[in-house]
PDB file of N, CA and C in Angstrom:
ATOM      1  N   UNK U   1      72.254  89.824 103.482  1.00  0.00           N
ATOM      2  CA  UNK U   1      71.919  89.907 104.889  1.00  0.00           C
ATOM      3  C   UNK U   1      70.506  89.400 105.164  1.00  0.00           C
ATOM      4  N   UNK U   2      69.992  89.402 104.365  1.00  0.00           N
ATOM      5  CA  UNK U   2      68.208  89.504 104.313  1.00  0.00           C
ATOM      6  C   UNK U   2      68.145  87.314 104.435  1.00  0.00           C
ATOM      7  N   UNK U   3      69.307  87.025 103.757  1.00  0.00           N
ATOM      8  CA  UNK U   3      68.980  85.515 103.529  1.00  0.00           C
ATOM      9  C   UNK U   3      69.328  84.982 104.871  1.00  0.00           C
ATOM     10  N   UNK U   4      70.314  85.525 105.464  1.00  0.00           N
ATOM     11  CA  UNK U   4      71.416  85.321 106.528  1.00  0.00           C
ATOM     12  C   UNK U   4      70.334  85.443 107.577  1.00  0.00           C
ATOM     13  N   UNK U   5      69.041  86.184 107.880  1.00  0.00           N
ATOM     14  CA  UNK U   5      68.382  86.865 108.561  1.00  0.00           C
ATOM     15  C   UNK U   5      67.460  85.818 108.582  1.00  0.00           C
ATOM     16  N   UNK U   6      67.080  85.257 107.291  1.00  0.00           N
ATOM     17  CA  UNK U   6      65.723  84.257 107.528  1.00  0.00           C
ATOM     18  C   UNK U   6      66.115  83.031 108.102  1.00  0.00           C
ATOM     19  N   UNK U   7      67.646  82.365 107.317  1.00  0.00           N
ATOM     20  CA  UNK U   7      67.902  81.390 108.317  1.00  0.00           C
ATOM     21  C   UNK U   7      68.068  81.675 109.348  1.00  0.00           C
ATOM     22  N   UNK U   8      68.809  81.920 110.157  1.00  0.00           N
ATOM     23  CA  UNK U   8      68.941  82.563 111.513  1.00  0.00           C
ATOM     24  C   UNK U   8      67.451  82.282 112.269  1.00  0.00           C
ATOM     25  N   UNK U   9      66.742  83.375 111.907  1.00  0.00           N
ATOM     26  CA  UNK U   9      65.442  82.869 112.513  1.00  0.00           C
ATOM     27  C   UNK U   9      64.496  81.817 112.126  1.00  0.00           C
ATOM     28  N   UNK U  10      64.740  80.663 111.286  1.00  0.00           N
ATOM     29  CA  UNK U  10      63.817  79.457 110.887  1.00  0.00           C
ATOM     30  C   UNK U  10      64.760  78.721 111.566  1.00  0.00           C
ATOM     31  N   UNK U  11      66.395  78.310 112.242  1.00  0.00           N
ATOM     32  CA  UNK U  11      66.877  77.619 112.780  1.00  0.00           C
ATOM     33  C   UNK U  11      66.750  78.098 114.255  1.00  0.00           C
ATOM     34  N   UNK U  12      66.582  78.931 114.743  1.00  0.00           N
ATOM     35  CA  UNK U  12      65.948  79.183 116.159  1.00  0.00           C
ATOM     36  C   UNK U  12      65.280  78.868 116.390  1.00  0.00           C
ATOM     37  N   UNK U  13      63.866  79.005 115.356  1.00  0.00           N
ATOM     38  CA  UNK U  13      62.175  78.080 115.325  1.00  0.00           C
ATOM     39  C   UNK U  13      62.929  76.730 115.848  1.00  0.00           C
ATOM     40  N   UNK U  14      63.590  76.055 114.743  1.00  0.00           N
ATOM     41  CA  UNK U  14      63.754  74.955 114.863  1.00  0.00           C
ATOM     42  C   UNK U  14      64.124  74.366 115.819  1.00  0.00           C
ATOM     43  N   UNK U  15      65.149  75.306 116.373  1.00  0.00           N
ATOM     44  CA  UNK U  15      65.314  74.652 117.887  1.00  0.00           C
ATOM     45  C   UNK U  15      64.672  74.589 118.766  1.00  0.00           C
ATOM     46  N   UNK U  16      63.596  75.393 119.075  1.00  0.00           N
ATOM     47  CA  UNK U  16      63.027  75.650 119.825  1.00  0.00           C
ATOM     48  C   UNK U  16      62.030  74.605 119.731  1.00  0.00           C
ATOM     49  N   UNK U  17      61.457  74.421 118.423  1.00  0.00           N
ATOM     50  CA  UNK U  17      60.312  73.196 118.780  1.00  0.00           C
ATOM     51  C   UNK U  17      60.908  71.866 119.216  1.00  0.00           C
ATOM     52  N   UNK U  18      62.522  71.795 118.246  1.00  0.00           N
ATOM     53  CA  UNK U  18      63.023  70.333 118.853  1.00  0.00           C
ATOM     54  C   UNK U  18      63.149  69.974 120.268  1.00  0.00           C
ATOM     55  N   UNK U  19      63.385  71.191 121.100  1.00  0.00           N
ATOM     56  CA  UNK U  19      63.538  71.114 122.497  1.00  0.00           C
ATOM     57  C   UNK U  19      62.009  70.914 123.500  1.00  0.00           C
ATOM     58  N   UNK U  20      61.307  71.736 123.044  1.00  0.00           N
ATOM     59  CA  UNK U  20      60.078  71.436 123.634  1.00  0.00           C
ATOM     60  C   UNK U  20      59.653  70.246 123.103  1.00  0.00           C
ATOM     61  N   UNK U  21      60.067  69.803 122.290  1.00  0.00           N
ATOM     62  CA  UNK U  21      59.091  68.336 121.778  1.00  0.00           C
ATOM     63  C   UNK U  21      60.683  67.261 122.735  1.00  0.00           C
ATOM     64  N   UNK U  22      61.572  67.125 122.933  1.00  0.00           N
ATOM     65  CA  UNK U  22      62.197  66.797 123.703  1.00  0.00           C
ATOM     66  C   UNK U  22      61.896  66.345 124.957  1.00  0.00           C
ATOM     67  N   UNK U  23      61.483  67.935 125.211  1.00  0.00           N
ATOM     68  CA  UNK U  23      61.140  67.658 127.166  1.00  0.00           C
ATOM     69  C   UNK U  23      59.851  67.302 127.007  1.00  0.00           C
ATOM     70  N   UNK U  24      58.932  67.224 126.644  1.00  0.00           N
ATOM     71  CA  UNK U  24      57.184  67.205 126.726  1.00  0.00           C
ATOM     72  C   UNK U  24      57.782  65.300 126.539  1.00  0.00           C
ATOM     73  N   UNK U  25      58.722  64.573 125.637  1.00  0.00           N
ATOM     74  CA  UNK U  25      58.635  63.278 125.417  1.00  0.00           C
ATOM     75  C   UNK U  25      59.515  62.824 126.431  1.00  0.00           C
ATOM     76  N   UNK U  26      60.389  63.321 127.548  1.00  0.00           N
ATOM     77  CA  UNK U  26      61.224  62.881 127.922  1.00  0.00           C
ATOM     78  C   UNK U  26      60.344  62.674 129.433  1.00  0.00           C
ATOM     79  N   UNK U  27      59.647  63.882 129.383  1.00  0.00           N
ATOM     80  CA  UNK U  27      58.017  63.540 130.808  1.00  0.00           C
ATOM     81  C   UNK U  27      57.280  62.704 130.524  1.00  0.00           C
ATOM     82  N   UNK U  28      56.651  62.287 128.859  1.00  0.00           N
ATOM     83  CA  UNK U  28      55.568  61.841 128.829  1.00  0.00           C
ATOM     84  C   UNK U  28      56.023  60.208 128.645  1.00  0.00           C
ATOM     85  N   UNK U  29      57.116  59.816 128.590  1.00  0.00           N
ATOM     86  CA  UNK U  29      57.773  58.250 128.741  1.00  0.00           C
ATOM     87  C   UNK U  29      58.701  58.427 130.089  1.00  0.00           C
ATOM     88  N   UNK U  30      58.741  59.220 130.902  1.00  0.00           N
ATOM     89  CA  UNK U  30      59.284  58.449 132.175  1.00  0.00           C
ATOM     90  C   UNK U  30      58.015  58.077 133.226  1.00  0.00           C
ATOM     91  N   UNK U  31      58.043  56.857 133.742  1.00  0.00           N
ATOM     92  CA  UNK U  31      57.223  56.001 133.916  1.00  0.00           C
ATOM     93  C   UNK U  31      57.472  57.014 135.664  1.00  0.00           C
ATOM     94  N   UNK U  32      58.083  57.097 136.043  1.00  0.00           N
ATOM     95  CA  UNK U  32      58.375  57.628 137.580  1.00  0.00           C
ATOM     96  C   UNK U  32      59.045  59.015 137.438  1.00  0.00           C
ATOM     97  N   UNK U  33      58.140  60.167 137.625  1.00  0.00           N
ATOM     98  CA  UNK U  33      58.381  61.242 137.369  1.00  0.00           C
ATOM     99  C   UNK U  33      59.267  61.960 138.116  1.00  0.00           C
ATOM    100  N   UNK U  34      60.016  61.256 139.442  1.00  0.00           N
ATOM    101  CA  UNK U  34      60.384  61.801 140.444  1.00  0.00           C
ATOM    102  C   UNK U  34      61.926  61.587 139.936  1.00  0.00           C
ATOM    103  N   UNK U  35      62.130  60.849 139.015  1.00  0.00           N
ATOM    104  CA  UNK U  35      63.416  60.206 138.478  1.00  0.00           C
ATOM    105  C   UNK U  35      63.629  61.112 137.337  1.00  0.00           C
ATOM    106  N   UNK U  36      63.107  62.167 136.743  1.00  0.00           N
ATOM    107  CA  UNK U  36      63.190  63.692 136.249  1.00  0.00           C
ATOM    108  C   UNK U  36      64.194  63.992 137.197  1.00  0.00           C
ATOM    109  N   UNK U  37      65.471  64.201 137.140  1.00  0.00           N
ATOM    110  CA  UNK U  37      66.200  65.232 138.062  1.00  0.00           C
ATOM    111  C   UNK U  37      67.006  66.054 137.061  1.00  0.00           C
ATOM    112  N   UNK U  38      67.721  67.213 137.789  1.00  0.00           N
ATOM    113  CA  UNK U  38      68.591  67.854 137.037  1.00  0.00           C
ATOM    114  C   UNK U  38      67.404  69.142 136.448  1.00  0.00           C
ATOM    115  N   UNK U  39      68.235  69.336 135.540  1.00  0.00           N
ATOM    116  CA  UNK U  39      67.692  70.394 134.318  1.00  0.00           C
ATOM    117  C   UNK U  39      67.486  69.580 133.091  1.00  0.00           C
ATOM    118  N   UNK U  40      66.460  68.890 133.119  1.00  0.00           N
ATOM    119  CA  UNK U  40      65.964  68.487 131.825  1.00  0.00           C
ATOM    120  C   UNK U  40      65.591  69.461 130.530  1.00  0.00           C
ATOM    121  N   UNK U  41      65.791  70.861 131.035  1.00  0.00           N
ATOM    122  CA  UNK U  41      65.742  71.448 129.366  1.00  0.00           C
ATOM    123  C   UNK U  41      67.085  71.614 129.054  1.00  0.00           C
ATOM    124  N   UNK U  42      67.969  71.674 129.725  1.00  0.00           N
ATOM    125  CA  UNK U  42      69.447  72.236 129.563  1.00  0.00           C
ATOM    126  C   UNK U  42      70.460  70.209 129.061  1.00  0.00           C
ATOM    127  N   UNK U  43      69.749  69.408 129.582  1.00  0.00           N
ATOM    128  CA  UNK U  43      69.774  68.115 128.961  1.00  0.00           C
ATOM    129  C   UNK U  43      69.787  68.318 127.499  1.00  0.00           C
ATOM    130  N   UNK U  44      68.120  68.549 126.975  1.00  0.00           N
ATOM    131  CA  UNK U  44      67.378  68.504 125.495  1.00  0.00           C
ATOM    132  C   UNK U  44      68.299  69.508 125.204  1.00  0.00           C
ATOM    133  N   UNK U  45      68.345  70.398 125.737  1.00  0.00           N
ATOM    134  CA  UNK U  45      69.377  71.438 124.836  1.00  0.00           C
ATOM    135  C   UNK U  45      70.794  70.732 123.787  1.00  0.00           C
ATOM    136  N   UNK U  46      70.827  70.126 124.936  1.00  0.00           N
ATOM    137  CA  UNK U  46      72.378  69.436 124.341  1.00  0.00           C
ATOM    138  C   UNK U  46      72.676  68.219 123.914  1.00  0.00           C
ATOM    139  N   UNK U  47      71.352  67.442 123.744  1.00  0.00           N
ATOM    140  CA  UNK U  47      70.746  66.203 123.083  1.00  0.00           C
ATOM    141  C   UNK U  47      70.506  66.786 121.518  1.00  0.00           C
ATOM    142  N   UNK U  48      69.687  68.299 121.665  1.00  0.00           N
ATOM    143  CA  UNK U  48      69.486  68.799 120.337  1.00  0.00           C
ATOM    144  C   UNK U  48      70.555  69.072 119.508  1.00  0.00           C
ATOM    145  N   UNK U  49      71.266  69.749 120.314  1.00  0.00           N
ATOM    146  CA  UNK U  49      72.923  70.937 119.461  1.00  0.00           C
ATOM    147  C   UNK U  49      73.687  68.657 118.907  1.00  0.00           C
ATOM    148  N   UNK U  50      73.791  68.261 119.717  1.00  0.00           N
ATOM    149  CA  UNK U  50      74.441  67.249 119.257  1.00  0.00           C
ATOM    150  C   UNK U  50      74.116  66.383 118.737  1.00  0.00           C
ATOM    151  N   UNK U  51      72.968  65.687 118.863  1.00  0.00           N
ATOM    152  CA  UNK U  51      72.284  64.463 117.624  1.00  0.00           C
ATOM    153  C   UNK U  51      71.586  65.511 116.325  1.00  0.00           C
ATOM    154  N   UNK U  52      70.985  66.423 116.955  1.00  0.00           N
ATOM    155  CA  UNK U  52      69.659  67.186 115.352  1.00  0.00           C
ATOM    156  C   UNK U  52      70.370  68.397 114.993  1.00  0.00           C
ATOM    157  N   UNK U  53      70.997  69.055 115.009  1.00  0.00           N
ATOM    158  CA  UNK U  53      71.739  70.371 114.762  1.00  0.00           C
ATOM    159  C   UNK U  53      71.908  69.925 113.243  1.00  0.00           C
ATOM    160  N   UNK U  54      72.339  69.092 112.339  1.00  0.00           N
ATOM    161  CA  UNK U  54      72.256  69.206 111.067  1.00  0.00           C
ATOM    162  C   UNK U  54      70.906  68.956 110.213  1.00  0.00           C
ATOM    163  N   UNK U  55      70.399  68.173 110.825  1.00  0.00           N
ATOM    164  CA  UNK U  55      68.911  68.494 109.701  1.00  0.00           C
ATOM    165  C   UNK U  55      68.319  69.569 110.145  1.00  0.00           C
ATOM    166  N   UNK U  56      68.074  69.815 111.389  1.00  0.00           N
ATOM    167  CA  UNK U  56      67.538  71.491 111.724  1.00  0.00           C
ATOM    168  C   UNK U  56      68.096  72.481 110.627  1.00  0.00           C
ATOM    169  N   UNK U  57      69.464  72.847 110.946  1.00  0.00           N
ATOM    170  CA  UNK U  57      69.792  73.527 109.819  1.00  0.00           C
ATOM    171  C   UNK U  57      69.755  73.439 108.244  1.00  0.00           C
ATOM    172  N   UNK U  58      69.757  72.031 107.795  1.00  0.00           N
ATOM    173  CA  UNK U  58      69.046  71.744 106.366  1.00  0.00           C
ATOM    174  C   UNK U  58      67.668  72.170 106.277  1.00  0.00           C
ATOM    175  N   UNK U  59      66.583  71.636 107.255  1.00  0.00           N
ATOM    176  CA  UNK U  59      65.751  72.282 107.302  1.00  0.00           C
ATOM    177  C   UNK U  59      65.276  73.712 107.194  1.00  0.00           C
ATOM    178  N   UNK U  60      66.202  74.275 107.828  1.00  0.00           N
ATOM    179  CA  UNK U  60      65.766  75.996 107.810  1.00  0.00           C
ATOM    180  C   UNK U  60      66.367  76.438 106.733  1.00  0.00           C
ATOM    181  N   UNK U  61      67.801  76.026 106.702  1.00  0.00           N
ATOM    182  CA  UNK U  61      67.873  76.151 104.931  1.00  0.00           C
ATOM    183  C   UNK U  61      66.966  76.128 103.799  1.00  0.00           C
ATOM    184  N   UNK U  62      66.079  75.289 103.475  1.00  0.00           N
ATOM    185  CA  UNK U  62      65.000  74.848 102.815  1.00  0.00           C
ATOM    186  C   UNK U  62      63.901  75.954 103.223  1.00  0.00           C
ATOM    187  N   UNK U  63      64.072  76.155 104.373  1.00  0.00           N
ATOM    188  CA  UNK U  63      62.592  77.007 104.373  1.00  0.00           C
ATOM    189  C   UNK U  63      63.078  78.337 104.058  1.00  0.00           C
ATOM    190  N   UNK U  64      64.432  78.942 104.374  1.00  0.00           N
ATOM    191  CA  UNK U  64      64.665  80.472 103.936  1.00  0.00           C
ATOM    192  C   UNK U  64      65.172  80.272 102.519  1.00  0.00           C
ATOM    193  N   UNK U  65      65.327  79.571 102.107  1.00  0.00           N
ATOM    194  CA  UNK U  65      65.210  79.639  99.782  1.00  0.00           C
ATOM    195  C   UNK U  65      64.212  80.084  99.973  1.00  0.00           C
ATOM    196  N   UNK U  66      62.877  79.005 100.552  1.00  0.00           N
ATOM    197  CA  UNK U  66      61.352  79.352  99.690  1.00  0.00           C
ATOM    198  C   UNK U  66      61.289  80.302 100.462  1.00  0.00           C
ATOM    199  N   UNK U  67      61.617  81.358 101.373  1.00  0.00           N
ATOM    200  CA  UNK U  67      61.119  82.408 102.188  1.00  0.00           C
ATOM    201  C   UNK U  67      61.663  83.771 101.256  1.00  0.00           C
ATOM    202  N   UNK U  68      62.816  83.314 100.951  1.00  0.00           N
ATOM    203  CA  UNK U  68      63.231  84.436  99.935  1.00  0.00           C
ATOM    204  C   UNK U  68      63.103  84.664  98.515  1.00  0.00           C
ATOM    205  N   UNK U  69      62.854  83.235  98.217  1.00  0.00           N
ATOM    206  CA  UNK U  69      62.034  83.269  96.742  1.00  0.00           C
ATOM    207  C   UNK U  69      60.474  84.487  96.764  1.00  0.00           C
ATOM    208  N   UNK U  70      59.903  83.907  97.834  1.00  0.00           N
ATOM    209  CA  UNK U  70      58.534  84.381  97.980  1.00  0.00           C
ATOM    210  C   UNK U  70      58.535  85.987  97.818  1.00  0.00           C
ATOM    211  N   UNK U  71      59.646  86.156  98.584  1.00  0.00           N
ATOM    212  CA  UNK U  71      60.123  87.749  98.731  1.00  0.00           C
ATOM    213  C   UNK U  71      60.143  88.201  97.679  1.00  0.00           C
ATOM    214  N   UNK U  72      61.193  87.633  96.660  1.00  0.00           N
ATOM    215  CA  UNK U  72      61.304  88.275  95.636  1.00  0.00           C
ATOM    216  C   UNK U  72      59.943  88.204  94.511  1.00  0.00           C
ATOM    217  N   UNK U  73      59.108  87.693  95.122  1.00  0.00           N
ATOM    218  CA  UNK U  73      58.268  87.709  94.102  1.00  0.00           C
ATOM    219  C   UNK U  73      57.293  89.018  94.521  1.00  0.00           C
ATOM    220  N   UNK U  74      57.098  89.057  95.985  1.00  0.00           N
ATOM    221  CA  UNK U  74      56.328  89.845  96.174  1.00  0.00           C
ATOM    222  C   UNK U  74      56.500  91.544  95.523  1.00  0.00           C
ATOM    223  N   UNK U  75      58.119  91.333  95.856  1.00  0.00           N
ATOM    224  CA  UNK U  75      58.868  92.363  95.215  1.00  0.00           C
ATOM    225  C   UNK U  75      58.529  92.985  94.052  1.00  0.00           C
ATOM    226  N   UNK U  76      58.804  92.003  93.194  1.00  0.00           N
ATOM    227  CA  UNK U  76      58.617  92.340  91.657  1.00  0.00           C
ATOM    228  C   UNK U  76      57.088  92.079  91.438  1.00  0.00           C
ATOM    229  N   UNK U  77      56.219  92.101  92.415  1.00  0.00           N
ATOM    230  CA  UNK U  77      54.882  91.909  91.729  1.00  0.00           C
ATOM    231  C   UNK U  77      54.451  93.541  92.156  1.00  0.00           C
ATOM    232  N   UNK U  78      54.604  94.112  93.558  1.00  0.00           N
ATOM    233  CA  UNK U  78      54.987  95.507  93.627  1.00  0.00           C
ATOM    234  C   UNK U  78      55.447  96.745  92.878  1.00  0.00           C
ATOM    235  N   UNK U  79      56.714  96.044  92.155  1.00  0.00           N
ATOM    236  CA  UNK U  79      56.986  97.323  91.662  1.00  0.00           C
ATOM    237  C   UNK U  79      55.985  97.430  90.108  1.00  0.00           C
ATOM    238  N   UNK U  80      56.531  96.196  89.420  1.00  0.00           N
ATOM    239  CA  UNK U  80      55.757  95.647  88.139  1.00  0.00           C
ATOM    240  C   UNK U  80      54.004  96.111  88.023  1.00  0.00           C
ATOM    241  N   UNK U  81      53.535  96.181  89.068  1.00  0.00           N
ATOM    242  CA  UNK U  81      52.001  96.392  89.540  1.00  0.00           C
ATOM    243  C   UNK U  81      51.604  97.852  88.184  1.00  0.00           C
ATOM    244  N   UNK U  82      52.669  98.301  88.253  1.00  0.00           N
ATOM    245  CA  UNK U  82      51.807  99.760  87.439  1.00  0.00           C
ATOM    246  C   UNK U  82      52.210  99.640  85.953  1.00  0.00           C
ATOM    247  N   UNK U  83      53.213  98.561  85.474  1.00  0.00           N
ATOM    248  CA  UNK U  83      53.603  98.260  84.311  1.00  0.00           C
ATOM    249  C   UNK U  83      52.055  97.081  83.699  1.00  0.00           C
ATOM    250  N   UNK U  84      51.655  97.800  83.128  1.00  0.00           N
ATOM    251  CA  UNK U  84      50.591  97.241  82.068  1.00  0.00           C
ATOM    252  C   UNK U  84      50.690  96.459  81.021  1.00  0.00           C
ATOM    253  N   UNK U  85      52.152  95.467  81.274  1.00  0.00           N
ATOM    254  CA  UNK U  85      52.267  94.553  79.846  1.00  0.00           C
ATOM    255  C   UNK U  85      51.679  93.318  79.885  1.00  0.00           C
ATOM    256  N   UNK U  86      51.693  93.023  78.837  1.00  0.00           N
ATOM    257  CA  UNK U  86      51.093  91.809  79.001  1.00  0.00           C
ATOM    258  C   UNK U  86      52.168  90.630  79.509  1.00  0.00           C
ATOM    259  N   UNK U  87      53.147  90.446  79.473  1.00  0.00           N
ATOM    260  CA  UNK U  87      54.074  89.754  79.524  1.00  0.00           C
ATOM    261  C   UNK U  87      53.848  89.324  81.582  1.00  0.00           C
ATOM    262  N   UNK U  88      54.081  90.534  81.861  1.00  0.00           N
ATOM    263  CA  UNK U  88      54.017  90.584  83.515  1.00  0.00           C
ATOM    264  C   UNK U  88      52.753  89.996  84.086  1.00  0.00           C
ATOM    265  N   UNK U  89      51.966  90.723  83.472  1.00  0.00           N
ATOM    266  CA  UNK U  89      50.478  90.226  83.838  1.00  0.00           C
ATOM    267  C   UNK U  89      50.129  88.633  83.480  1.00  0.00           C
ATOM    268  N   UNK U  90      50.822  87.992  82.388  1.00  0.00           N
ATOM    269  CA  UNK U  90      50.687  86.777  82.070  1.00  0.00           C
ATOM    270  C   UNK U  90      51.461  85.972  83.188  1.00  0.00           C
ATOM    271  N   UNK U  91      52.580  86.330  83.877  1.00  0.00           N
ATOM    272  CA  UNK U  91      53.701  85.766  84.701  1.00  0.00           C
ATOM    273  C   UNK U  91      53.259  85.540  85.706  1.00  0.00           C
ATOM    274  N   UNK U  92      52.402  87.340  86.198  1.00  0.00           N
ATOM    275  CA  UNK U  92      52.106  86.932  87.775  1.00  0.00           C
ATOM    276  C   UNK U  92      50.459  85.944  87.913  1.00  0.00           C
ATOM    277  N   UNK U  93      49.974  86.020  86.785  1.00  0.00           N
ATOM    278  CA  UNK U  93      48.784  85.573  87.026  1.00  0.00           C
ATOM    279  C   UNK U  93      49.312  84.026  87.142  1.00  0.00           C
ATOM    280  N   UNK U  94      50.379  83.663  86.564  1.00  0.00           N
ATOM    281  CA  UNK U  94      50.503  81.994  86.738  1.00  0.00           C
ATOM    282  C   UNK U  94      50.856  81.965  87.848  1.00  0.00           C
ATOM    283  N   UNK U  95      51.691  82.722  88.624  1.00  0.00           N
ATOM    284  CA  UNK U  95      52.063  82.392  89.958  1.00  0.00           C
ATOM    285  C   UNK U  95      51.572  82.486  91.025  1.00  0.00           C
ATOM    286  N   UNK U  96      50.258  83.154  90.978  1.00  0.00           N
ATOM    287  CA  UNK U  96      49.511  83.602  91.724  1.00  0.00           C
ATOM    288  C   UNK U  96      48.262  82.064  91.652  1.00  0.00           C
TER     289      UNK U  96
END
């Protein structure tokens, strides 16, 4: 659930910047601003879901591995913290 949880929210990020970077480019190249009609975010919305919806989600894929890798490290550097071996202490010091 915890993995299910990070994508979820790194592909929301994602949408969200694709859309604002959408509309901010779709104002900042129309030469006659009055020719903006409609709902230009509800446009980008559906410019996004249909051309970028798969690398977004590769993307956030990619970022919740390393989000949950990280986790688990923090994890085991937590509990491990009061174990005095050398083995651990050699591990986390490389990763750190």
């Amino acid at each position: 659930h915890v993995f299910g949880f990070l994508w979820t929210a790194q592909l929301f990020h994602a949408v969200q910047e694709c859309v604002v970077a959408g509309c901010v480019a779709l104002y900042f190249f129309t030469r006659n601003k009055a020719d903006i009609r409609g709902f230009p975010v509800l446009r980008t919305i559906y410019r996004t879901i249909r051309y970028h919806i798969g690398s977004l989600l590769f993307g956030a894929l990619i970022i919740a591995i390393v989000q949950l890798i990280r986790i688990v490290i923090v994890y085991l550097q937590r509990t491990l913290k009061t174990h005095n071996s050398r083995i651990a202490r050699f591990l986390f010091c490389c990763l750190s």
